[in-house]
GROMACS .gro file of N, CA and C in nm:
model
  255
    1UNK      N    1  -1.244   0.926   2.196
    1UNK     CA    2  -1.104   0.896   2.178
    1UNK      C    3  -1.088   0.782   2.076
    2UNK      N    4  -1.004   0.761   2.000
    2UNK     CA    5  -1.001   0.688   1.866
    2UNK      C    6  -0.857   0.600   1.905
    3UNK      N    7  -0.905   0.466   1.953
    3UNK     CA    8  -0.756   0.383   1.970
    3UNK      C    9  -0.671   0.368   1.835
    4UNK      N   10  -0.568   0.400   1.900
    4UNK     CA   11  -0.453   0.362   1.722
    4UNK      C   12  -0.414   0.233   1.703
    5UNK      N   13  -0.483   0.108   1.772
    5UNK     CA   14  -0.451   0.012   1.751
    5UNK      C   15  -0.562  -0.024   1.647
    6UNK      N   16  -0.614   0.069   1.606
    6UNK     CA   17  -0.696  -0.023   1.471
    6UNK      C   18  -0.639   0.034   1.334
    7UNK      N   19  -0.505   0.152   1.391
    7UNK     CA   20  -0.426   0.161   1.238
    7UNK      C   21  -0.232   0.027   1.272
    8UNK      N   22  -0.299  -0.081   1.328
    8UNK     CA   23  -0.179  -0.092   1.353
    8UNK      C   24  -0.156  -0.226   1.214
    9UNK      N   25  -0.272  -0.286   1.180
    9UNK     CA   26  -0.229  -0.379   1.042
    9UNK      C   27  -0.159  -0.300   0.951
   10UNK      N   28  -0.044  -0.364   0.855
   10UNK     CA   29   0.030  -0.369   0.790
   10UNK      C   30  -0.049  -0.248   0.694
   11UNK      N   31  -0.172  -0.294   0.625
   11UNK     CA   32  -0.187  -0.229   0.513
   11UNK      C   33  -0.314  -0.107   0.543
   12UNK      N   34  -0.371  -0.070   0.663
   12UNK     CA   35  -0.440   0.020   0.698
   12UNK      C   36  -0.362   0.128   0.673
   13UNK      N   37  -0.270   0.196   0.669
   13UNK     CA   38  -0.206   0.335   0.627
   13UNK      C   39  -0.232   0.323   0.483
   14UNK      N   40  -0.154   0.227   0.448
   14UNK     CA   41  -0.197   0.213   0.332
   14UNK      C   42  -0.312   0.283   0.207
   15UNK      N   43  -0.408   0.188   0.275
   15UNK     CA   44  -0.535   0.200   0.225
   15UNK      C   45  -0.546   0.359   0.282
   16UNK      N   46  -0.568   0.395   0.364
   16UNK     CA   47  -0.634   0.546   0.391
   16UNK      C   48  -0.531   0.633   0.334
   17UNK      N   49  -0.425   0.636   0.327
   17UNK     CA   50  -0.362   0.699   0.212
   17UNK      C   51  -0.382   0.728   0.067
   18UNK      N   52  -0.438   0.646   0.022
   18UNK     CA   53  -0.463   0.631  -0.112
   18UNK      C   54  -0.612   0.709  -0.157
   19UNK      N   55  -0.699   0.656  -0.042
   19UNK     CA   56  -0.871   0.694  -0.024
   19UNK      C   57  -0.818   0.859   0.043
   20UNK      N   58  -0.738   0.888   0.079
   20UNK     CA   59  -0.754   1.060   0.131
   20UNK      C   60  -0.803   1.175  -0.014
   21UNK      N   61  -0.774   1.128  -0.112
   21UNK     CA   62  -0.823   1.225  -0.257
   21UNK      C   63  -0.966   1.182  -0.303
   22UNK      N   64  -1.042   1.060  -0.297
   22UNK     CA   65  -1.117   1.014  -0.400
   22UNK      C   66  -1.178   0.892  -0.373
   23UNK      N   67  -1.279   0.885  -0.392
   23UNK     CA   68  -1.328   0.783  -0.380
   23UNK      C   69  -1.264   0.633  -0.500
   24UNK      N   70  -1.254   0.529  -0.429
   24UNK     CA   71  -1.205   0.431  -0.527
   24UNK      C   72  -1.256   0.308  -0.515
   25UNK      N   73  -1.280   0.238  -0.649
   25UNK     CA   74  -1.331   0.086  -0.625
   25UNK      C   75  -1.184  -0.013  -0.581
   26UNK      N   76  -1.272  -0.120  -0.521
   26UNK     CA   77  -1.178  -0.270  -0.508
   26UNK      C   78  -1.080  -0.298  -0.578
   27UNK      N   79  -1.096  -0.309  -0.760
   27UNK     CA   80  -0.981  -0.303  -0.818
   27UNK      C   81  -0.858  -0.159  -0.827
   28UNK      N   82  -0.902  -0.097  -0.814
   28UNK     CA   83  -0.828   0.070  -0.810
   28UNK      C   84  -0.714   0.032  -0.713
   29UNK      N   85  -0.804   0.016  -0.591
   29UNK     CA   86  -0.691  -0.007  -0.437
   29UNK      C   87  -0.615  -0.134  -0.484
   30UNK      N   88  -0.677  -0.220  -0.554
   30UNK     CA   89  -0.579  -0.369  -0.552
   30UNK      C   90  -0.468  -0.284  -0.657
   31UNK      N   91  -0.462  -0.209  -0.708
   31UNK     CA   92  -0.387  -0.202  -0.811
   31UNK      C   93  -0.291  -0.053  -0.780
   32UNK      N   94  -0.342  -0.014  -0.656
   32UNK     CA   95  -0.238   0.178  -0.632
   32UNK      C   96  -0.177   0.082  -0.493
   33UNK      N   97  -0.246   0.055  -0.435
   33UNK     CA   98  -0.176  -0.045  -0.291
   33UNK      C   99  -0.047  -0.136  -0.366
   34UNK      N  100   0.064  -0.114  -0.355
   34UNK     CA  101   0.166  -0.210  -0.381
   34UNK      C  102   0.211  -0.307  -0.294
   35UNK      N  103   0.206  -0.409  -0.332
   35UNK     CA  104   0.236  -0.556  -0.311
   35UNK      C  105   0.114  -0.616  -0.200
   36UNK      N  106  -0.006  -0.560  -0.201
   36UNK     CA  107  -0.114  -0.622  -0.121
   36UNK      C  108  -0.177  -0.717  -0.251
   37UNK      N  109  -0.212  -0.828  -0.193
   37UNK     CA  110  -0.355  -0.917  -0.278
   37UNK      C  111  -0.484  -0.915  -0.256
   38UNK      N  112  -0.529  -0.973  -0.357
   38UNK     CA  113  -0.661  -0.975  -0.306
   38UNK      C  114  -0.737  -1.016  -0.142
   39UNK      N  115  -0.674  -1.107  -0.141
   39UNK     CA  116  -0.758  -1.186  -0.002
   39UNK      C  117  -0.706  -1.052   0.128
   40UNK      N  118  -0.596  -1.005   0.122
   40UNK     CA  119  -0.561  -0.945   0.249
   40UNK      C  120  -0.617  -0.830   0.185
   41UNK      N  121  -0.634  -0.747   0.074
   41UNK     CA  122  -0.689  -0.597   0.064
   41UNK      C  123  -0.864  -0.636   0.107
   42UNK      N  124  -0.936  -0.780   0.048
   42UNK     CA  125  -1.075  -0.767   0.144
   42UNK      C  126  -1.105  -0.818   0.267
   43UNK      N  127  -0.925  -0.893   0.325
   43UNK     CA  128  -1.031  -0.893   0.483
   43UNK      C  129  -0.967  -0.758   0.543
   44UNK      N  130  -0.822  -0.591   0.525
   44UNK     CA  131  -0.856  -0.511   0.578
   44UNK      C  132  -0.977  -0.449   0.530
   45UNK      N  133  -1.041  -0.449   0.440
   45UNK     CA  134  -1.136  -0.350   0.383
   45UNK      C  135  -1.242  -0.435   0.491
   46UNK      N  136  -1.258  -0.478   0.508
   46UNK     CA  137  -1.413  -0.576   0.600
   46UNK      C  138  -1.379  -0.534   0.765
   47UNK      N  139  -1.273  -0.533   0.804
   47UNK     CA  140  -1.235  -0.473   0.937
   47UNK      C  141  -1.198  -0.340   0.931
   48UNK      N  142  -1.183  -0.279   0.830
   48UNK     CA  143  -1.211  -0.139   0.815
   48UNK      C  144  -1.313  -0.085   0.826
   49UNK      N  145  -1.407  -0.165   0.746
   49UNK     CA  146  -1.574  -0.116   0.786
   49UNK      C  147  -1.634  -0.192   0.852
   50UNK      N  148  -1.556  -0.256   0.967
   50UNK     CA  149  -1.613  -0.322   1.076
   50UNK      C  150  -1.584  -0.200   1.200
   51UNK      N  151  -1.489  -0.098   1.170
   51UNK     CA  152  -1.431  -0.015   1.258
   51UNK      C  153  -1.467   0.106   1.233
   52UNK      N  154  -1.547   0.092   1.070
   52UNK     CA  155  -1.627   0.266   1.047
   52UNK      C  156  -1.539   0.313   1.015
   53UNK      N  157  -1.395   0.311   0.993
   53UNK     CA  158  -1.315   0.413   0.915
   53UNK      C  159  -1.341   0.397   0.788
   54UNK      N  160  -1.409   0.323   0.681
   54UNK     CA  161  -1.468   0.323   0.567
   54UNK      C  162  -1.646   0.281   0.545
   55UNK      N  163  -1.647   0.347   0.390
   55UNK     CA  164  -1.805   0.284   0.395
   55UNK      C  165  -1.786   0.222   0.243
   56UNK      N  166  -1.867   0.202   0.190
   56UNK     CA  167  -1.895   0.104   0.057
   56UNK      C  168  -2.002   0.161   0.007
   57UNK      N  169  -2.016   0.267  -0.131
   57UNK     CA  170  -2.144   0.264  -0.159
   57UNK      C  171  -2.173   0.098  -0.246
   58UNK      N  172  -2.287   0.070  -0.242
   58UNK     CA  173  -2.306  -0.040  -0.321
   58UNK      C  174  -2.386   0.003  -0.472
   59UNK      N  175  -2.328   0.075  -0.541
   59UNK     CA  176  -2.339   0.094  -0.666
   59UNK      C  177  -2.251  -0.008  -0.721
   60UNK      N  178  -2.242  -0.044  -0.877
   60UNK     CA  179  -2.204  -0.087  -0.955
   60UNK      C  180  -2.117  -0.132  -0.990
   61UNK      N  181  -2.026  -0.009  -0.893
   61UNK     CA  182  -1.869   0.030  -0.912
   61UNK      C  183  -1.827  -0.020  -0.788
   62UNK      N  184  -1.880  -0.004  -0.675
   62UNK     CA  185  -1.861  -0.013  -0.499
   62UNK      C  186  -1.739   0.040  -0.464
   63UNK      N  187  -1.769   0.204  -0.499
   63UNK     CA  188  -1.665   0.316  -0.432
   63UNK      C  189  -1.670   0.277  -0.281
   64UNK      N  190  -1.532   0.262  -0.269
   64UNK     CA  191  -1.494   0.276  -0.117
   64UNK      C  192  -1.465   0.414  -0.071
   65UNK      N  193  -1.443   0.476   0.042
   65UNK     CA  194  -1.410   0.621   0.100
   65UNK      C  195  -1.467   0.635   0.222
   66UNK      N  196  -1.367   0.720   0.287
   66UNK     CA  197  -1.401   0.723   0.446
   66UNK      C  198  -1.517   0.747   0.501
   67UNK      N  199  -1.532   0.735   0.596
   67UNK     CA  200  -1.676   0.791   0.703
   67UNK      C  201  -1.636   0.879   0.748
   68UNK      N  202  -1.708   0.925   0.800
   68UNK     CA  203  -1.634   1.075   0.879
   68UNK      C  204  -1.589   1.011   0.995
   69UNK      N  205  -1.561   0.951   1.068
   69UNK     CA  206  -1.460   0.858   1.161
   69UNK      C  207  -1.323   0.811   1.098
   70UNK      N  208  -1.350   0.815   0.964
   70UNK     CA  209  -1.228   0.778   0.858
   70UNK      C  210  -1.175   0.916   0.847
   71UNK      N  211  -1.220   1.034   0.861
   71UNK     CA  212  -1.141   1.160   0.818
   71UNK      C  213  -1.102   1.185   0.954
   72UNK      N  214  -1.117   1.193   1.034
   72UNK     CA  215  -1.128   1.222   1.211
   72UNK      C  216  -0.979   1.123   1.186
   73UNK      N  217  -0.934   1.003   1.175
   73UNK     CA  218  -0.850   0.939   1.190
   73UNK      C  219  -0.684   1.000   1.089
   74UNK      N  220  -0.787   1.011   0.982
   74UNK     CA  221  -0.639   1.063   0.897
   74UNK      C  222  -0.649   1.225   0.948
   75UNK      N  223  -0.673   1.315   0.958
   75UNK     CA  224  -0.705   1.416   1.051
   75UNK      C  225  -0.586   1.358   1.185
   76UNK      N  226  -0.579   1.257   1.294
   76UNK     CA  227  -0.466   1.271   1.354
   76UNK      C  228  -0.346   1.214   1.339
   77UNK      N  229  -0.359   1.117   1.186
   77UNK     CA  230  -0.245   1.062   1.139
   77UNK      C  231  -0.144   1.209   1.089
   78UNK      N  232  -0.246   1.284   1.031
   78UNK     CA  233  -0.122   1.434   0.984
   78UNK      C  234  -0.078   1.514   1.131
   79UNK      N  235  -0.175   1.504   1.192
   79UNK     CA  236  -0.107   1.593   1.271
   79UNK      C  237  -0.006   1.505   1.401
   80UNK      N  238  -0.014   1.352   1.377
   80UNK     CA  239   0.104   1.315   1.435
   80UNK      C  240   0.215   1.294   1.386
   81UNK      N  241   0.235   1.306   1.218
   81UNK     CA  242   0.328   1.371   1.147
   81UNK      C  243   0.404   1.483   1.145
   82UNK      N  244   0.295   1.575   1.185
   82UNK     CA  245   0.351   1.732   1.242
   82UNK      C  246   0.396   1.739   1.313
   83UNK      N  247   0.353   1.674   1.413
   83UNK     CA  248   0.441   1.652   1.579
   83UNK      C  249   0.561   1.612   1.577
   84UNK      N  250   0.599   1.470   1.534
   84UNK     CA  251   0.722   1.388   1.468
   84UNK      C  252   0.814   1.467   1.408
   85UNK      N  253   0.785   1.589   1.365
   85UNK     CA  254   0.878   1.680   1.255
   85UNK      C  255   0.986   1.722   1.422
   0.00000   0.00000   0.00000
């Protein structure tokens, strides 16, 4: 069972919104995320992958993108959208 209190910060929809197409680096998200900064886009990104809904490759670039606990989550964010209809 997946508590929804770890989509309850401000900018966690956010972020997994953006990461549902593509993998993206640090600056990408600082810059498609509107009106987040730096300091708050890396401490959700650090409690994001403190919670496994993201991973980090550590290449060059340091693509962020879900875990499969990260798709499992946006997976019941749509379908509690569907419901809501």
């Amino acid at each position: 069972m997946i508590p929804l209190d770890i989509l309850n910060p401000k900018w966690v929809l956010d972020i997994i919104f953006q990461l549902k197409y593509s993998r993206l680096t640090y600056t990408q998200l600082l810059e498609y995320v509107d009106g987040i900064n730096k300091r708050i886009l890396s401490l959700t990104l650090k409690k994001s992958k403190r919670e496994a809904i993201v991973s980090i490759v550590n290449t060059q670039e340091g693509k962020i993108f879900f875990s499969e606990y990260g798709h499992k989550i946006l997976f019941i964010i749509y379908e509690l959208g569907y419901w809501n209809k």
